[in-house]
PDB file of C-alpha atoms in Angstrom:
ATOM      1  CA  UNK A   1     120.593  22.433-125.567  1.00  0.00           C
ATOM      2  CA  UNK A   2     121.029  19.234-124.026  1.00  0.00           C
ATOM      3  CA  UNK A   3     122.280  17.078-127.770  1.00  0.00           C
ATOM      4  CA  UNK A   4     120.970  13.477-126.163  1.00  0.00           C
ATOM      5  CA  UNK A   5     117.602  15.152-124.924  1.00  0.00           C
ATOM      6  CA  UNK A   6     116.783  16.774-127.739  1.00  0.00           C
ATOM      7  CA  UNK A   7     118.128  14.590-130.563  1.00  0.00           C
ATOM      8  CA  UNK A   8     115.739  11.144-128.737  1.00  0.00           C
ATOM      9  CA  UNK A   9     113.039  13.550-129.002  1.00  0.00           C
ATOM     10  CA  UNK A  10     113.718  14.738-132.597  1.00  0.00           C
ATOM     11  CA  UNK A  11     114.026  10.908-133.676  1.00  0.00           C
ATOM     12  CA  UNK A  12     110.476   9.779-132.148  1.00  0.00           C
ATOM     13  CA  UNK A  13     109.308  11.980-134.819  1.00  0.00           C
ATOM     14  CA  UNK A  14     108.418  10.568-137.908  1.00  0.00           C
ATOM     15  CA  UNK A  15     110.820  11.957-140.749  1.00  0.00           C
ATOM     16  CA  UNK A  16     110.017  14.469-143.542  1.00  0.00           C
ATOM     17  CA  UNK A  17     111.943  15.214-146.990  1.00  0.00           C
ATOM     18  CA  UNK A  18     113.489  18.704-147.494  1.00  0.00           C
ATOM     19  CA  UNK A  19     111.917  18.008-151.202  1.00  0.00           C
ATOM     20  CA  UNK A  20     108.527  17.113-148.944  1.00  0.00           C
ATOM     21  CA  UNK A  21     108.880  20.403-146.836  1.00  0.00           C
ATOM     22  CA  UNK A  22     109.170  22.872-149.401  1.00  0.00           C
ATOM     23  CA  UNK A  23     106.291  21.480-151.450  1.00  0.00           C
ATOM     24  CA  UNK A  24     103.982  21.600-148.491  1.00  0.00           C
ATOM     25  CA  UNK A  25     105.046  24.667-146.767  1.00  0.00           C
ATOM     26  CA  UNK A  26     107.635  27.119-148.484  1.00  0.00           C
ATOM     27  CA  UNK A  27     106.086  29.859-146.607  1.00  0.00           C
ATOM     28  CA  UNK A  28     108.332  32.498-148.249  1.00  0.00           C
ATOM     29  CA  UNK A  29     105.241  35.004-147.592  1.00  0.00           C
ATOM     30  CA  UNK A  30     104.400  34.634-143.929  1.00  0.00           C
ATOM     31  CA  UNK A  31     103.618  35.586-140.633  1.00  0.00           C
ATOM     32  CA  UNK A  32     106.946  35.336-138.006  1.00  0.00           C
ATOM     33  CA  UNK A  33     106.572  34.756-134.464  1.00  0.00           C
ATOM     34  CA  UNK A  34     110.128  34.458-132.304  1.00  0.00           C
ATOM     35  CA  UNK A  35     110.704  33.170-128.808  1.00  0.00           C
ATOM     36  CA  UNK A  36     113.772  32.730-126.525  1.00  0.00           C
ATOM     37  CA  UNK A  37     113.587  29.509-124.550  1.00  0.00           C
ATOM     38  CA  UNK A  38     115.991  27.732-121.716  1.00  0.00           C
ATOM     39  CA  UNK A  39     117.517  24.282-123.452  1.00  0.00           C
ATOM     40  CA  UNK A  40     114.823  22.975-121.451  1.00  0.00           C
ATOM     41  CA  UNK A  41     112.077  24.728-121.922  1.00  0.00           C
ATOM     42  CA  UNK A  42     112.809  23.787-126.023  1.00  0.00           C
ATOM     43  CA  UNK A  43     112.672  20.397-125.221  1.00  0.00           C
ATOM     44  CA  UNK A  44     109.051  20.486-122.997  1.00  0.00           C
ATOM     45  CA  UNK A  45     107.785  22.108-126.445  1.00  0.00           C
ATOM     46  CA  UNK A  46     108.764  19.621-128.561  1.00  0.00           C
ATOM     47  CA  UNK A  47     107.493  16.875-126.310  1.00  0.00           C
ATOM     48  CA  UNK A  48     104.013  18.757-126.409  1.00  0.00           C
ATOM     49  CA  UNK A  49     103.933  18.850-130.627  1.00  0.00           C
ATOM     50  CA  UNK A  50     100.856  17.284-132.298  1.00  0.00           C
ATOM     51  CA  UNK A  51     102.041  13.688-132.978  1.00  0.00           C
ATOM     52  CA  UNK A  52     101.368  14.672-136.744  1.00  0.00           C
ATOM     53  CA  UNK A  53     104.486  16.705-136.497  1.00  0.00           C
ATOM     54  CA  UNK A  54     107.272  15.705-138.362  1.00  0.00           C
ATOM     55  CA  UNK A  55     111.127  16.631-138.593  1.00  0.00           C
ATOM     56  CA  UNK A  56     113.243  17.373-141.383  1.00  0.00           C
ATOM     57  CA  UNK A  57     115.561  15.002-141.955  1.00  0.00           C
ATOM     58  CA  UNK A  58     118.767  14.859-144.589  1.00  0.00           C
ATOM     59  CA  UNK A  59     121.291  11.789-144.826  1.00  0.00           C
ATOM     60  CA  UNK A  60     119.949  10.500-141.565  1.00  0.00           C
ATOM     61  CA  UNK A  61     120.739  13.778-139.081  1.00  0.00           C
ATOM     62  CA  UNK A  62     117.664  16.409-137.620  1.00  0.00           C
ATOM     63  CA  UNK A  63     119.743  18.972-136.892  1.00  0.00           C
ATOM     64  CA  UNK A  64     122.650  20.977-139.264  1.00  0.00           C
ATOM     65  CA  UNK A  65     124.743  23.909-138.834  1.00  0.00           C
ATOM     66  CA  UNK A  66     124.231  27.481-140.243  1.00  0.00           C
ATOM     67  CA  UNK A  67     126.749  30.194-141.050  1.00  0.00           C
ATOM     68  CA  UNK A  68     125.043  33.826-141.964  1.00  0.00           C
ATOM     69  CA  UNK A  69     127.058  36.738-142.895  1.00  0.00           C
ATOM     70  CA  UNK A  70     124.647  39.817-142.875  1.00  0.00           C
ATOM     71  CA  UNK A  71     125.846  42.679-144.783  1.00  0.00           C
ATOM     72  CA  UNK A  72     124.891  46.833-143.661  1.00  0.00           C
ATOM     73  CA  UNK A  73     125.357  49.931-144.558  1.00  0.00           C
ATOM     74  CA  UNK A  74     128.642  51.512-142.437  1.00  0.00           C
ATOM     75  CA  UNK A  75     125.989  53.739-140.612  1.00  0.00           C
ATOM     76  CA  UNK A  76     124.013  50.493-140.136  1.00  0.00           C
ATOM     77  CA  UNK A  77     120.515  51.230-141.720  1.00  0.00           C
ATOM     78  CA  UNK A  78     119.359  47.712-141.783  1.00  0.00           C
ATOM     79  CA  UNK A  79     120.237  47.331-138.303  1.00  0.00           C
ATOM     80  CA  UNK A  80     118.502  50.850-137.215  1.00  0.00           C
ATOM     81  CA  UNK A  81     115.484  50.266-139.224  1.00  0.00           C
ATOM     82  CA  UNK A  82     115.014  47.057-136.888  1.00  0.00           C
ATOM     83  CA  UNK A  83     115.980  49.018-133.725  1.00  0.00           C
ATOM     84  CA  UNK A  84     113.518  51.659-134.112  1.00  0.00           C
ATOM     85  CA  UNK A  85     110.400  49.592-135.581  1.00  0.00           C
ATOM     86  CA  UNK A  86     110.583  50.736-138.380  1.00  0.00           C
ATOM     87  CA  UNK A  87     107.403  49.564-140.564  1.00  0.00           C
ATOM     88  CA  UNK A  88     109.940  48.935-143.674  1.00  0.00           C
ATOM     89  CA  UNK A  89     112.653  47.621-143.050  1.00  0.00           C
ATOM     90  CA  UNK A  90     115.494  44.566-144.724  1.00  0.00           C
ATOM     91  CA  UNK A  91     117.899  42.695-144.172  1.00  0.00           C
ATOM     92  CA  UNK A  92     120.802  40.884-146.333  1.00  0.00           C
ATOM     93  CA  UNK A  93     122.921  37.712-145.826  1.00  0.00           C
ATOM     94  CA  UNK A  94     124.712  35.347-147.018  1.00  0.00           C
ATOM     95  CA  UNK A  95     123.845  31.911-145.727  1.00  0.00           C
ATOM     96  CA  UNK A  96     126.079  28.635-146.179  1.00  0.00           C
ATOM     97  CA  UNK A  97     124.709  25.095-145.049  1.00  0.00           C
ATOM     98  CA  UNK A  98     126.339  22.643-143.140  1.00  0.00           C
ATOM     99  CA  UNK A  99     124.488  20.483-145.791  1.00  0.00           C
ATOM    100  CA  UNK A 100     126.270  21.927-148.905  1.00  0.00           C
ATOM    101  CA  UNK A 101     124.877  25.065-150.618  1.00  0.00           C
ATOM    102  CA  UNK A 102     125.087  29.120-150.281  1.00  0.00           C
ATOM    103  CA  UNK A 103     122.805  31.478-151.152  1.00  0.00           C
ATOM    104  CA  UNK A 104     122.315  35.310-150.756  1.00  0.00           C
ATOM    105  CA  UNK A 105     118.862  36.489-149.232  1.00  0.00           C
ATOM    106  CA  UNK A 106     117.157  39.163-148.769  1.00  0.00           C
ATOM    107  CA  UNK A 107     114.396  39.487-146.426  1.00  0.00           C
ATOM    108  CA  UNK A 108     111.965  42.544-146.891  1.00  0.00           C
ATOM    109  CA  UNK A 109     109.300  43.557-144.322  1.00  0.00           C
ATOM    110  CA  UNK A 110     106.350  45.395-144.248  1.00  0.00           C
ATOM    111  CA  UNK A 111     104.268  45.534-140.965  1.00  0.00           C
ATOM    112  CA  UNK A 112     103.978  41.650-139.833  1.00  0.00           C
ATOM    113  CA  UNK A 113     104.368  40.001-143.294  1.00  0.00           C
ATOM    114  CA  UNK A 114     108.042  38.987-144.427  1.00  0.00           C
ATOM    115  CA  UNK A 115     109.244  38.428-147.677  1.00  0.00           C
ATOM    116  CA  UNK A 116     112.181  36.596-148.360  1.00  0.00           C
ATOM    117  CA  UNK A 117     113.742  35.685-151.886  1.00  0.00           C
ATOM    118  CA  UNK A 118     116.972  34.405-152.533  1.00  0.00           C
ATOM    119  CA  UNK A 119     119.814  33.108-155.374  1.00  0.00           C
ATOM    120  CA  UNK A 120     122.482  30.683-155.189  1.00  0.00           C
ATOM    121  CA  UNK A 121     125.737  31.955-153.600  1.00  0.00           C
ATOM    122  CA  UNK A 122     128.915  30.709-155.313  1.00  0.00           C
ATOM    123  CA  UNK A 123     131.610  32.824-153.845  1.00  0.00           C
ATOM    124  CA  UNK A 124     133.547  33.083-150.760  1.00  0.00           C
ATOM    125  CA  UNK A 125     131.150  33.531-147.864  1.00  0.00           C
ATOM    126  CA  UNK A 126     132.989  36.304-146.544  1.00  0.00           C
ATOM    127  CA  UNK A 127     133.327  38.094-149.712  1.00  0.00           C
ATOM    128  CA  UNK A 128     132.333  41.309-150.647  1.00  0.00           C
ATOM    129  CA  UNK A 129     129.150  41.406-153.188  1.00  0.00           C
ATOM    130  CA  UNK A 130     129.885  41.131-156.379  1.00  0.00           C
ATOM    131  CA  UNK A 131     128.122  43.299-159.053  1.00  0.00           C
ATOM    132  CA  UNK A 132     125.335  40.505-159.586  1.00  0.00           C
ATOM    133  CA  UNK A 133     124.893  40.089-156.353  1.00  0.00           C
ATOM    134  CA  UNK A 134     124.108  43.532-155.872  1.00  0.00           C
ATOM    135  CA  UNK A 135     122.223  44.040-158.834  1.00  0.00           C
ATOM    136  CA  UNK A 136     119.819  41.544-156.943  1.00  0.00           C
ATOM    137  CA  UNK A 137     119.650  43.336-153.868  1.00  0.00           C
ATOM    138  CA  UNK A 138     119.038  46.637-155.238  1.00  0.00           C
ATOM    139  CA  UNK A 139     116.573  45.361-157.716  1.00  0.00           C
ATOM    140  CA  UNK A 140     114.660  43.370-154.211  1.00  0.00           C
ATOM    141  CA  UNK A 141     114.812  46.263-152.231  1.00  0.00           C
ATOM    142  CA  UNK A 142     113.546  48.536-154.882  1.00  0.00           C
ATOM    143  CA  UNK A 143     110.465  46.363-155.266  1.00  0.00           C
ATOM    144  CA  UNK A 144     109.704  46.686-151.618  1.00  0.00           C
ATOM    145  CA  UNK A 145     109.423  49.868-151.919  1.00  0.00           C
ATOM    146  CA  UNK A 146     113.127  50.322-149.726  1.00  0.00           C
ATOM    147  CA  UNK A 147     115.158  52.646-152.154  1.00  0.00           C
ATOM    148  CA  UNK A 148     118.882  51.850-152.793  1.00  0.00           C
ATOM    149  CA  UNK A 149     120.743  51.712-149.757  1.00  0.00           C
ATOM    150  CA  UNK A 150     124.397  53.425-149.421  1.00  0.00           C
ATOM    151  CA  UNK A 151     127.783  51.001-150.047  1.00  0.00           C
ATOM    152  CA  UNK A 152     126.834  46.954-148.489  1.00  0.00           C
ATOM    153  CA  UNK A 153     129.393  45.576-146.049  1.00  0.00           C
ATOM    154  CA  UNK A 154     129.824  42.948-144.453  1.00  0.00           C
ATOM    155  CA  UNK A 155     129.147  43.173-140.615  1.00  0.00           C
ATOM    156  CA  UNK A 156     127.906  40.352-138.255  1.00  0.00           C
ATOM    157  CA  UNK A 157     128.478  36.379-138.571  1.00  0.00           C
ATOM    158  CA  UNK A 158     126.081  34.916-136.707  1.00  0.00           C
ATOM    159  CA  UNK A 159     126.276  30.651-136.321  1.00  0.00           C
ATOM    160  CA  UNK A 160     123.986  28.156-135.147  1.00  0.00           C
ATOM    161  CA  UNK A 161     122.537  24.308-134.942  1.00  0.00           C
ATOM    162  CA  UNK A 162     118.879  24.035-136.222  1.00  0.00           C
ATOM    163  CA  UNK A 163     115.849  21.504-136.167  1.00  0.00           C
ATOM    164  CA  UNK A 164     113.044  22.199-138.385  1.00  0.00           C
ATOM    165  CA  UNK A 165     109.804  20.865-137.948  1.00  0.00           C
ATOM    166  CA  UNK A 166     106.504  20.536-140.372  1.00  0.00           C
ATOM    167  CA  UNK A 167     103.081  21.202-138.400  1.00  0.00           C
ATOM    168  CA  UNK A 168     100.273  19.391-139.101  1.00  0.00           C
ATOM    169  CA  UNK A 169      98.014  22.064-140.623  1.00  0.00           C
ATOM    170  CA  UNK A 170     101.067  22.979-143.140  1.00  0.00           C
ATOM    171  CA  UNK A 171     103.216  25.419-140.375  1.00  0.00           C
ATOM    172  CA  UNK A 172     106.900  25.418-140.114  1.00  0.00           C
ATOM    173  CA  UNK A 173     108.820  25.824-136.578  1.00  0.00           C
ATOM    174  CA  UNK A 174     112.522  25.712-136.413  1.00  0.00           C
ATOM    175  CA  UNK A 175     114.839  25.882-133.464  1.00  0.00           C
ATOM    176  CA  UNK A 176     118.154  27.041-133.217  1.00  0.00           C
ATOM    177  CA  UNK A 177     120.644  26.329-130.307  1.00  0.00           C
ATOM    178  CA  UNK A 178     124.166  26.654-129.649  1.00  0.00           C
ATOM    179  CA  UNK A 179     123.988  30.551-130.709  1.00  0.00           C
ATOM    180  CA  UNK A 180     127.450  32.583-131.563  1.00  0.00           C
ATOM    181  CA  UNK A 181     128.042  35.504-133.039  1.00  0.00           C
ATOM    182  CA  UNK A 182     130.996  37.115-134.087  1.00  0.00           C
ATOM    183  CA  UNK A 183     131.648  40.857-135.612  1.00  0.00           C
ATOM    184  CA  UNK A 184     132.784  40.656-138.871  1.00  0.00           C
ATOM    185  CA  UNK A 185     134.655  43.693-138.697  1.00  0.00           C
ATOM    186  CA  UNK A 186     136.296  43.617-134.690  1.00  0.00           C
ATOM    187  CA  UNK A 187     136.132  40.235-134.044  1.00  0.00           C
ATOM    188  CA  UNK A 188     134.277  41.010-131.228  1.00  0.00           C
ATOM    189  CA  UNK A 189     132.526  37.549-130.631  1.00  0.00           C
ATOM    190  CA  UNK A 190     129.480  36.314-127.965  1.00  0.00           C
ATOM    191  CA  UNK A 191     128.651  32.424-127.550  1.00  0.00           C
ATOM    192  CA  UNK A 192     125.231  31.371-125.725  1.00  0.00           C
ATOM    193  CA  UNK A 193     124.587  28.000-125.850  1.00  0.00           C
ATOM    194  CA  UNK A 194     122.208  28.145-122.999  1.00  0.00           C
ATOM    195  CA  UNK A 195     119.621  29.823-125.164  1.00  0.00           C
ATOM    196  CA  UNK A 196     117.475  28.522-128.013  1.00  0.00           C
ATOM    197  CA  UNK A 197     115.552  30.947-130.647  1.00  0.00           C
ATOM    198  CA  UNK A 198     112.339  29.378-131.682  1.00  0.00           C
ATOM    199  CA  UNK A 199     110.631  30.632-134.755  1.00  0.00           C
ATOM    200  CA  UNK A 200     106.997  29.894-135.513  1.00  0.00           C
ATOM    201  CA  UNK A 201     106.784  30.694-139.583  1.00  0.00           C
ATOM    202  CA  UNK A 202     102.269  30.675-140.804  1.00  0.00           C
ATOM    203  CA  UNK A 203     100.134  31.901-142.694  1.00  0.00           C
ATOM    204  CA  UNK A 204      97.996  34.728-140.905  1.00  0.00           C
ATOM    205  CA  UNK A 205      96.392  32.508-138.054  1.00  0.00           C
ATOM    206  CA  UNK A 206      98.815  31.149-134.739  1.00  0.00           C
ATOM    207  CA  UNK A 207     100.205  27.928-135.445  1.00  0.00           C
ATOM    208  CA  UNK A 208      99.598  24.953-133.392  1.00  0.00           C
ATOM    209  CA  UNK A 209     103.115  25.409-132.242  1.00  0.00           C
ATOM    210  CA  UNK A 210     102.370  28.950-131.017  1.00  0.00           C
ATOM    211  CA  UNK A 211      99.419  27.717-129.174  1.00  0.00           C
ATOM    212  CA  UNK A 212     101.373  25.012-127.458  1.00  0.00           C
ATOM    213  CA  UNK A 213     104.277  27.942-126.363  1.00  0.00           C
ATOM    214  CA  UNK A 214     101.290  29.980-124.681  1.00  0.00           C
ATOM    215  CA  UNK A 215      99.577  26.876-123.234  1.00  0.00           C
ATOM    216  CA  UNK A 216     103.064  26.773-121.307  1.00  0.00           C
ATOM    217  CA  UNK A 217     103.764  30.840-120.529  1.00  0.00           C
ATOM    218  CA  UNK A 218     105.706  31.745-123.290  1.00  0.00           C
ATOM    219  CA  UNK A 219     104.521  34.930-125.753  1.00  0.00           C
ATOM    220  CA  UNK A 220     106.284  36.327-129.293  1.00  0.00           C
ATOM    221  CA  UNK A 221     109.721  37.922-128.004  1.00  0.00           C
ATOM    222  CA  UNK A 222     111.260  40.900-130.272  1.00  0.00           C
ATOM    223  CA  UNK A 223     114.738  39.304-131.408  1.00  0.00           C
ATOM    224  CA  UNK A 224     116.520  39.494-134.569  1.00  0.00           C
ATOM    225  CA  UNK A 225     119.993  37.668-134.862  1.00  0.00           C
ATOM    226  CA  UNK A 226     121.081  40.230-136.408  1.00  0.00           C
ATOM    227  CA  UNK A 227     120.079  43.216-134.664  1.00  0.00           C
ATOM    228  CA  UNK A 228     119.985  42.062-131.349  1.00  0.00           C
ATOM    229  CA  UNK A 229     123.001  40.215-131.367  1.00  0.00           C
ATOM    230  CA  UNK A 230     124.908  43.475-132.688  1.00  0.00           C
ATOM    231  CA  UNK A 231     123.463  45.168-129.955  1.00  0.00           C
ATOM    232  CA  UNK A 232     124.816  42.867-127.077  1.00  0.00           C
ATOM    233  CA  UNK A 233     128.292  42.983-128.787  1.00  0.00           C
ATOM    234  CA  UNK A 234     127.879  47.036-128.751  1.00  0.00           C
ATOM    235  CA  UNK A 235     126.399  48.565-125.722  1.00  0.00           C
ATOM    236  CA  UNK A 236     126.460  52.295-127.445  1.00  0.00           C
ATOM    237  CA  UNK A 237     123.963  51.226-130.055  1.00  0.00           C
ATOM    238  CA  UNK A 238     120.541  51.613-129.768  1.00  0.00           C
ATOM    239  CA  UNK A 239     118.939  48.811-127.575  1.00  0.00           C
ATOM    240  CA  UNK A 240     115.863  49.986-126.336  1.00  0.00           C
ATOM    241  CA  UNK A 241     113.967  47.427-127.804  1.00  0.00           C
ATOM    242  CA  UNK A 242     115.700  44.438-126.632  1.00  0.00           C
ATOM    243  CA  UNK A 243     116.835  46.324-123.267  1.00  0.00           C
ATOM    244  CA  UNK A 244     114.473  43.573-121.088  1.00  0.00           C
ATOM    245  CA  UNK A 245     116.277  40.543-123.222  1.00  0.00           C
ATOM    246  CA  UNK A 246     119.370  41.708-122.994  1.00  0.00           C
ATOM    247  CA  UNK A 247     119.064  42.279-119.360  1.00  0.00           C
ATOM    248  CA  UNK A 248     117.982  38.803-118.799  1.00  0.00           C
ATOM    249  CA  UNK A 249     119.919  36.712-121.700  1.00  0.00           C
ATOM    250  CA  UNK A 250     122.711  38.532-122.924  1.00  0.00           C
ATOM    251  CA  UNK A 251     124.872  39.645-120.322  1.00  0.00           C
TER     252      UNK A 251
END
């Protein structure tokens, strides 16, 4: 995304704590809603935000770095699950800030709602799990209802600069540009820094966000990081689903 644009419009926006956000929307239950956007088109939507909105800001910077490592089985059942709709499905990662701090996640979903929960992360981030760390996945997963999935490896890095912004009416929205990802097992590695993933995270009803993205033609897109960003790096997995997004941002 175009840093100067982008970062002037960020910083007419009146500042919020990350103490601030998480008090007034943690959202860990919620209702997703992704979109792919030109650099452009991200900075248009953040121009048309309720002047109520506010960004989060940390020792002066609106935007910070993110390193994920998600871990799958080796047939890939996390990413399948996603690939073919499945109504339960999960995902785990380990996720370092450019801030300072690690944690492992897991993310559990059941029709539209998400769950995620997470612990600190003090190892290596591209270490294996160790036994705690799997004793919280397994015990996560079992809650949701997900079983205990075969051996946990790691198996996609994906990397990225985000904003995140507090709605008025309590709504999160964060946007990520300058997109790579990078097989953690080939090497195999993608860069698109043309696109930006926007992520609307409410309760039940659209955000004011969401309204402003359909006031200016854009609709919910089907993309996970994860999944769809394995899928461009591997043409012989399933990619049905993102066939139309691929087509038109991946190649």
């Amino acid at each position: 995304m175009s840093t100067l644009m982008m970062e002037t419009l960020l910083h007419d926006l009146d500042a919020v704590s990350l103490g601030d956000l998480v008090e007034q929307a943690a959202l860990l239950v919620r209702v997703d809603r992704k979109y792919v956007l030109s650099r452009a088109d991200a900075e248009m939507l953040v121009a048309t935000l309720p002047r109520a909105t506010r960004a989060l800001e940390i020792d002066g910077g609106r935007r910070f770095g993110y390193s994920s490592l998600y871990y799958d089985t080796v047939g890939l059942d996390a990413f399948r699950q996603t690939a073919q709709r499945r109504r339960r499905r999960f995902k785990v990662r380990t996720r370092a800030y450019e801030t300072g701090g690690s944690f492992l996640e897991v993310k559990t979903r059941l029709g539209a709602r998400t769950v995620k929960e997470r612990v600190p992360w003090g190892l290596p981030a591209d270490e294996q799990l160790d036994l705690a760390g799997l004793t919280f996945v397994l015990d996560r997963l079992g809650s949701a209802g997900l079983g205990d999935p075969d051996l946990l490896v790691p198996a996609l890095w994906t990397r990225y600069r985000r904003s995140t912004l507090l709605l008025p009416e309590g709504a999160r929205l964060t946007i990520d540009g300058d997109l790579t990802w990078e097989d953690a097992r080939s090497g195999a590695f993608l860069a698109r820094p043309d696109l930006t993933v926007v992520e609307t995270k409410s309760g039940s009803s659209p955000s004011s966000a969401d309204r402003a993205l359909w006031s200016l033609g854009h609709r919910p897109t089907a993309i996970s990081k994860y999944a769809t960003g394995l899928a461009a790096l591997h043409p012989d997995l399933p990619r049905n689903r993102w066939a139309r997004l691929l087509h038109r941002s991946f190649r």
